Every structure is written in structure tokens, then in C-alpha cells.
Amino acid sequence: QVQLAESGGGLVQAGGSRRLSCVASGGTLRTYTMAWFRQPLGKEREFVAALFRGGTHTYYADSVKGRFTISKDNALNTVFLQMNNLKPEDTAVYYCAFDRGAILSTVRDPKAYDYWGQGTQVTVSS
């Protein structure tokens, strides 16, 4: 059973940076698809970024492309989301998720993911 634990959320001013971490236990970063999603208050969960099948391909939502970077450290079993030039509209609860049997057509679909962390709040003030 895979367990995921996010950390790194908090309050940051617009234009600032933040790095989120997701530590995985019980699963491997070498073969799973790993992703970050976010859910603003009162809205649906949305895709942010993904490392497809251990990192063979990287995908980003248009809204974060060029500002956010997803990466991983296999030795630490940790996935990161580096967020730069943050905007108030980035305010949300951020979740990491793992998918055992990902296919390209569903990499942005939260329903395709098997394991989820508890989420970490990121609040960007203007």
C-alpha cells in the first residue's frame, strides 16, 4: 500500500516561491506516474504537473507552465513541486498522487490516480 505525505505549504506573497514535497512509502518512483493536483476553495480538483512513468515525460497545465517544475529524488523517494512567480490564483490545497498503470490519455485526469496524499494548503497574497 502506497502512502503519500505532502509538506511545504504556507502563506507566500505574490511573486514569491515555494517548494512542495511529497514523500512516498510503499511505492517506487521509478515506474509510477507521479502528479500534483490542486483544488481551490469551492472548485474542482485540477491538474498541475506530472512525471509520466517514472519521468519519461513531463506534463504541465498551461496555467503553470514556465513557473512550476516537477522533479523527483529516487533516493529520498520524494517528488517535488517548485513553484516560482506565484500568483493569487495559485491559492489552493495541493495534492500529490500516484498512478500505477498510467496511460498518456489520462495523465491529467484525477480519476485515473490510485493513491493520494492529504494535501497541503498554499495561499498566495496579493
JSON list of C-alpha atoms in Angstrom, two decimals:
[
{"chain": "A", "resi": 1, "resn": "GLN", "atom": "CA", "xyz": [0.00, 0.00, 0.00]},
{"chain": "A", "resi": 2, "resn": "VAL", "atom": "CA", "xyz": [1.41, 3.35, -1.05]},
{"chain": "A", "resi": 3, "resn": "GLN", "atom": "CA", "xyz": [1.21, 6.25, 1.38]},
{"chain": "A", "resi": 4, "resn": "LEU", "atom": "CA", "xyz": [1.92, 9.82, 0.37]},
{"chain": "A", "resi": 5, "resn": "ALA", "atom": "CA", "xyz": [2.65, 12.78, 2.62]},
{"chain": "A", "resi": 6, "resn": "GLU", "atom": "CA", "xyz": [2.89, 16.34, 1.32]},
{"chain": "A", "resi": 7, "resn": "SER", "atom": "CA", "xyz": [4.60, 19.23, 3.04]},
{"chain": "A", "resi": 8, "resn": "GLY", "atom": "CA", "xyz": [5.83, 22.71, 2.26]},
{"chain": "A", "resi": 9, "resn": "GLY", "atom": "CA", "xyz": [2.62, 24.65, 2.01]},
{"chain": "A", "resi": 10, "resn": "GLY", "atom": "CA", "xyz": [2.07, 28.01, 3.64]},
{"chain": "A", "resi": 11, "resn": "LEU", "atom": "CA", "xyz": [1.50, 31.69, 3.05]},
{"chain": "A", "resi": 12, "resn": "VAL", "atom": "CA", "xyz": [3.58, 33.44, 0.40]},
{"chain": "A", "resi": 13, "resn": "GLN", "atom": "CA", "xyz": [3.40, 36.83, -1.26]},
{"chain": "A", "resi": 14, "resn": "ALA", "atom": "CA", "xyz": [2.64, 37.17, -4.96]},
{"chain": "A", "resi": 15, "resn": "GLY", "atom": "CA", "xyz": [5.82, 36.84, -6.98]},
{"chain": "A", "resi": 16, "resn": "GLY", "atom": "CA", "xyz": [7.40, 34.61, -4.38]},
{"chain": "A", "resi": 17, "resn": "SER", "atom": "CA", "xyz": [8.42, 30.95, -4.49]},
{"chain": "A", "resi": 18, "resn": "ARG", "atom": "CA", "xyz": [7.58, 27.81, -2.62]},
{"chain": "A", "resi": 19, "resn": "ARG", "atom": "CA", "xyz": [8.70, 24.18, -2.87]},
{"chain": "A", "resi": 20, "resn": "LEU", "atom": "CA", "xyz": [6.30, 21.37, -2.06]},
{"chain": "A", "resi": 21, "resn": "SER", "atom": "CA", "xyz": [7.50, 17.88, -1.18]},
{"chain": "A", "resi": 22, "resn": "CYS", "atom": "CA", "xyz": [5.71, 14.54, -1.34]},
{"chain": "A", "resi": 23, "resn": "VAL", "atom": "CA", "xyz": [7.32, 11.61, 0.44]},
{"chain": "A", "resi": 24, "resn": "ALA", "atom": "CA", "xyz": [6.19, 8.20, -0.73]},
{"chain": "A", "resi": 25, "resn": "SER", "atom": "CA", "xyz": [6.28, 4.98, 1.24]},
{"chain": "A", "resi": 26, "resn": "GLY", "atom": "CA", "xyz": [5.40, 1.57, -0.12]},
{"chain": "A", "resi": 27, "resn": "GLY", "atom": "CA", "xyz": [5.85, 2.53, -3.78]},
{"chain": "A", "resi": 28, "resn": "THR", "atom": "CA", "xyz": [8.56, 3.21, -6.30]},
{"chain": "A", "resi": 29, "resn": "LEU", "atom": "CA", "xyz": [9.19, 6.46, -8.11]},
{"chain": "A", "resi": 30, "resn": "ARG", "atom": "CA", "xyz": [10.89, 4.58, -10.92]},
{"chain": "A", "resi": 31, "resn": "THR", "atom": "CA", "xyz": [7.77, 3.21, -12.57]},
{"chain": "A", "resi": 32, "resn": "TYR", "atom": "CA", "xyz": [4.73, 5.04, -11.21]},
{"chain": "A", "resi": 33, "resn": "THR", "atom": "CA", "xyz": [3.30, 8.18, -12.73]},
{"chain": "A", "resi": 34, "resn": "MET", "atom": "CA", "xyz": [3.53, 10.95, -10.16]},
{"chain": "A", "resi": 35, "resn": "ALA", "atom": "CA", "xyz": [1.47, 14.11, -10.29]},
{"chain": "A", "resi": 36, "resn": "TRP", "atom": "CA", "xyz": [0.46, 17.23, -8.48]},
{"chain": "A", "resi": 37, "resn": "PHE", "atom": "CA", "xyz": [-3.12, 18.43, -8.47]},
{"chain": "A", "resi": 38, "resn": "ARG", "atom": "CA", "xyz": [-4.70, 21.39, -6.72]},
{"chain": "A", "resi": 39, "resn": "GLN", "atom": "CA", "xyz": [-8.14, 22.32, -5.53]},
{"chain": "A", "resi": 40, "resn": "PRO", "atom": "CA", "xyz": [-9.08, 25.94, -4.95]},
{"chain": "A", "resi": 41, "resn": "LEU", "atom": "CA", "xyz": [-11.79, 26.54, -2.38]},
{"chain": "A", "resi": 42, "resn": "GLY", "atom": "CA", "xyz": [-15.19, 25.74, -3.84]},
{"chain": "A", "resi": 43, "resn": "LYS", "atom": "CA", "xyz": [-13.79, 24.46, -7.13]},
{"chain": "A", "resi": 44, "resn": "GLU", "atom": "CA", "xyz": [-12.95, 21.11, -8.66]},
{"chain": "A", "resi": 45, "resn": "ARG", "atom": "CA", "xyz": [-9.59, 19.46, -8.37]},
{"chain": "A", "resi": 46, "resn": "GLU", "atom": "CA", "xyz": [-7.35, 20.37, -11.30]},
{"chain": "A", "resi": 47, "resn": "PHE", "atom": "CA", "xyz": [-4.18, 19.00, -12.83]},
{"chain": "A", "resi": 48, "resn": "VAL", "atom": "CA", "xyz": [-0.93, 20.87, -12.23]},
{"chain": "A", "resi": 49, "resn": "ALA", "atom": "CA", "xyz": [2.00, 18.71, -13.32]},
{"chain": "A", "resi": 50, "resn": "ALA", "atom": "CA", "xyz": [3.04, 15.10, -13.82]},
{"chain": "A", "resi": 51, "resn": "LEU", "atom": "CA", "xyz": [6.06, 12.87, -14.29]},
{"chain": "A", "resi": 52, "resn": "PHE", "atom": "CA", "xyz": [4.84, 10.09, -16.55]},
{"chain": "A", "resi": 53, "resn": "ARG", "atom": "CA", "xyz": [6.02, 6.58, -15.71]},
{"chain": "A", "resi": 54, "resn": "GLY", "atom": "CA", "xyz": [8.95, 7.48, -13.52]},
{"chain": "A", "resi": 55, "resn": "GLY", "atom": "CA", "xyz": [9.86, 10.58, -15.51]},
{"chain": "A", "resi": 56, "resn": "THR", "atom": "CA", "xyz": [9.99, 9.55, -19.16]},
{"chain": "A", "resi": 57, "resn": "HIS", "atom": "CA", "xyz": [7.80, 12.56, -19.97]},
{"chain": "A", "resi": 58, "resn": "THR", "atom": "CA", "xyz": [6.80, 15.67, -18.07]},
{"chain": "A", "resi": 59, "resn": "TYR", "atom": "CA", "xyz": [3.47, 17.46, -18.38]},
{"chain": "A", "resi": 60, "resn": "TYR", "atom": "CA", "xyz": [2.22, 20.79, -17.07]},
{"chain": "A", "resi": 61, "resn": "ALA", "atom": "CA", "xyz": [-1.05, 22.67, -17.02]},
{"chain": "A", "resi": 62, "resn": "ASP", "atom": "CA", "xyz": [-0.92, 25.74, -19.25]},
{"chain": "A", "resi": 63, "resn": "SER", "atom": "CA", "xyz": [-1.58, 27.95, -16.24]},
{"chain": "A", "resi": 64, "resn": "VAL", "atom": "CA", "xyz": [1.68, 26.93, -14.53]},
{"chain": "A", "resi": 65, "resn": "LYS", "atom": "CA", "xyz": [3.97, 26.23, -17.49]},
{"chain": "A", "resi": 66, "resn": "GLY", "atom": "CA", "xyz": [7.20, 28.16, -17.17]},
{"chain": "A", "resi": 67, "resn": "ARG", "atom": "CA", "xyz": [6.62, 28.88, -13.47]},
{"chain": "A", "resi": 68, "resn": "PHE", "atom": "CA", "xyz": [6.33, 25.43, -11.84]},
{"chain": "A", "resi": 69, "resn": "THR", "atom": "CA", "xyz": [8.73, 22.50, -12.08]},
{"chain": "A", "resi": 70, "resn": "ILE", "atom": "CA", "xyz": [8.04, 18.91, -11.05]},
{"chain": "A", "resi": 71, "resn": "SER", "atom": "CA", "xyz": [11.00, 16.73, -10.15]},
{"chain": "A", "resi": 72, "resn": "LYS", "atom": "CA", "xyz": [11.89, 13.69, -8.06]},
{"chain": "A", "resi": 73, "resn": "ASP", "atom": "CA", "xyz": [14.66, 12.22, -5.99]},
{"chain": "A", "resi": 74, "resn": "ASN", "atom": "CA", "xyz": [14.61, 8.44, -6.16]},
{"chain": "A", "resi": 75, "resn": "ALA", "atom": "CA", "xyz": [16.99, 8.06, -3.23]},
{"chain": "A", "resi": 76, "resn": "LEU", "atom": "CA", "xyz": [14.67, 10.09, -0.99]},
{"chain": "A", "resi": 77, "resn": "ASN", "atom": "CA", "xyz": [11.51, 8.62, -2.56]},
{"chain": "A", "resi": 78, "resn": "THR", "atom": "CA", "xyz": [10.27, 12.18, -2.83]},
{"chain": "A", "resi": 79, "resn": "VAL", "atom": "CA", "xyz": [8.52, 14.19, -5.52]},
{"chain": "A", "resi": 80, "resn": "PHE", "atom": "CA", "xyz": [8.88, 17.96, -5.55]},
{"chain": "A", "resi": 81, "resn": "LEU", "atom": "CA", "xyz": [6.94, 20.85, -6.99]},
{"chain": "A", "resi": 82, "resn": "GLN", "atom": "CA", "xyz": [8.98, 24.03, -7.27]},
{"chain": "A", "resi": 83, "resn": "MET", "atom": "CA", "xyz": [6.63, 26.98, -7.66]},
{"chain": "A", "resi": 84, "resn": "ASN", "atom": "CA", "xyz": [8.03, 30.33, -8.77]},
{"chain": "A", "resi": 85, "resn": "ASN", "atom": "CA", "xyz": [6.41, 33.67, -9.55]},
{"chain": "A", "resi": 86, "resn": "LEU", "atom": "CA", "xyz": [3.34, 32.66, -7.57]},
{"chain": "A", "resi": 87, "resn": "LYS", "atom": "CA", "xyz": [0.04, 34.39, -8.24]},
{"chain": "A", "resi": 88, "resn": "PRO", "atom": "CA", "xyz": [-3.06, 34.76, -6.05]},
{"chain": "A", "resi": 89, "resn": "GLU", "atom": "CA", "xyz": [-4.89, 32.41, -8.40]},
{"chain": "A", "resi": 90, "resn": "ASP", "atom": "CA", "xyz": [-2.43, 29.66, -7.40]},
{"chain": "A", "resi": 91, "resn": "THR", "atom": "CA", "xyz": [-4.04, 29.60, -3.96]},
{"chain": "A", "resi": 92, "resn": "ALA", "atom": "CA", "xyz": [-5.34, 26.07, -3.36]},
{"chain": "A", "resi": 93, "resn": "VAL", "atom": "CA", "xyz": [-4.85, 22.83, -1.49]},
{"chain": "A", "resi": 94, "resn": "TYR", "atom": "CA", "xyz": [-2.12, 20.95, -3.35]},
{"chain": "A", "resi": 95, "resn": "TYR", "atom": "CA", "xyz": [-2.19, 17.16, -3.54]},
{"chain": "A", "resi": 96, "resn": "CYS", "atom": "CA", "xyz": [0.31, 14.65, -4.82]},
{"chain": "A", "resi": 97, "resn": "ALA", "atom": "CA", "xyz": [-0.95, 11.48, -6.45]},
{"chain": "A", "resi": 98, "resn": "PHE", "atom": "CA", "xyz": [0.46, 8.24, -7.84]},
{"chain": "A", "resi": 99, "resn": "ASP", "atom": "CA", "xyz": [-0.87, 6.09, -10.65]},
{"chain": "A", "resi": 100, "resn": "ARG", "atom": "CA", "xyz": [0.32, 2.51, -11.07]},
{"chain": "A", "resi": 101, "resn": "GLY", "atom": "CA", "xyz": [-0.88, 1.95, -14.61]},
{"chain": "A", "resi": 102, "resn": "ALA", "atom": "CA", "xyz": [-0.94, 5.37, -16.23]},
{"chain": "A", "resi": 103, "resn": "ILE", "atom": "CA", "xyz": [-1.63, 5.94, -19.89]},
{"chain": "A", "resi": 104, "resn": "LEU", "atom": "CA", "xyz": [-0.98, 9.20, -21.68]},
{"chain": "A", "resi": 105, "resn": "SER", "atom": "CA", "xyz": [-4.62, 9.95, -22.33]},
{"chain": "A", "resi": 106, "resn": "THR", "atom": "CA", "xyz": [-5.45, 10.05, -18.62]},
{"chain": "A", "resi": 107, "resn": "VAL", "atom": "CA", "xyz": [-2.36, 11.68, -17.13]},
{"chain": "A", "resi": 108, "resn": "ARG", "atom": "CA", "xyz": [-4.36, 14.88, -16.42]},
{"chain": "A", "resi": 109, "resn": "ASP", "atom": "CA", "xyz": [-7.42, 13.04, -15.07]},
{"chain": "A", "resi": 110, "resn": "PRO", "atom": "CA", "xyz": [-7.59, 12.83, -11.26]},
{"chain": "A", "resi": 111, "resn": "LYS", "atom": "CA", "xyz": [-9.88, 9.81, -11.50]},
{"chain": "A", "resi": 112, "resn": "ALA", "atom": "CA", "xyz": [-7.01, 7.80, -13.00]},
{"chain": "A", "resi": 113, "resn": "TYR", "atom": "CA", "xyz": [-4.83, 8.06, -9.90]},
{"chain": "A", "resi": 114, "resn": "ASP", "atom": "CA", "xyz": [-4.70, 5.31, -7.30]},
{"chain": "A", "resi": 115, "resn": "TYR", "atom": "CA", "xyz": [-3.07, 6.99, -4.31]},
{"chain": "A", "resi": 116, "resn": "TRP", "atom": "CA", "xyz": [-3.40, 10.46, -2.83]},
{"chain": "A", "resi": 117, "resn": "GLY", "atom": "CA", "xyz": [-1.79, 12.47, -0.08]},
{"chain": "A", "resi": 118, "resn": "GLN", "atom": "CA", "xyz": [-3.72, 14.50, 2.46]},
{"chain": "A", "resi": 119, "resn": "GLY", "atom": "CA", "xyz": [-2.94, 17.82, 0.78]},
{"chain": "A", "resi": 120, "resn": "THR", "atom": "CA", "xyz": [-1.08, 20.95, 1.80]},
{"chain": "A", "resi": 121, "resn": "GLN", "atom": "CA", "xyz": [-2.51, 24.49, 1.67]},
{"chain": "A", "resi": 122, "resn": "VAL", "atom": "CA", "xyz": [-0.75, 27.15, -0.38]},
{"chain": "A", "resi": 123, "resn": "THR", "atom": "CA", "xyz": [-2.03, 30.69, 0.00]},
{"chain": "A", "resi": 124, "resn": "VAL", "atom": "CA", "xyz": [-0.68, 33.48, -2.19]},
{"chain": "A", "resi": 125, "resn": "SER", "atom": "CA", "xyz": [-1.39, 37.01, -1.00]},
{"chain": "A", "resi": 126, "resn": "SER", "atom": "CA", "xyz": [-1.56, 39.95, -3.38]}
]
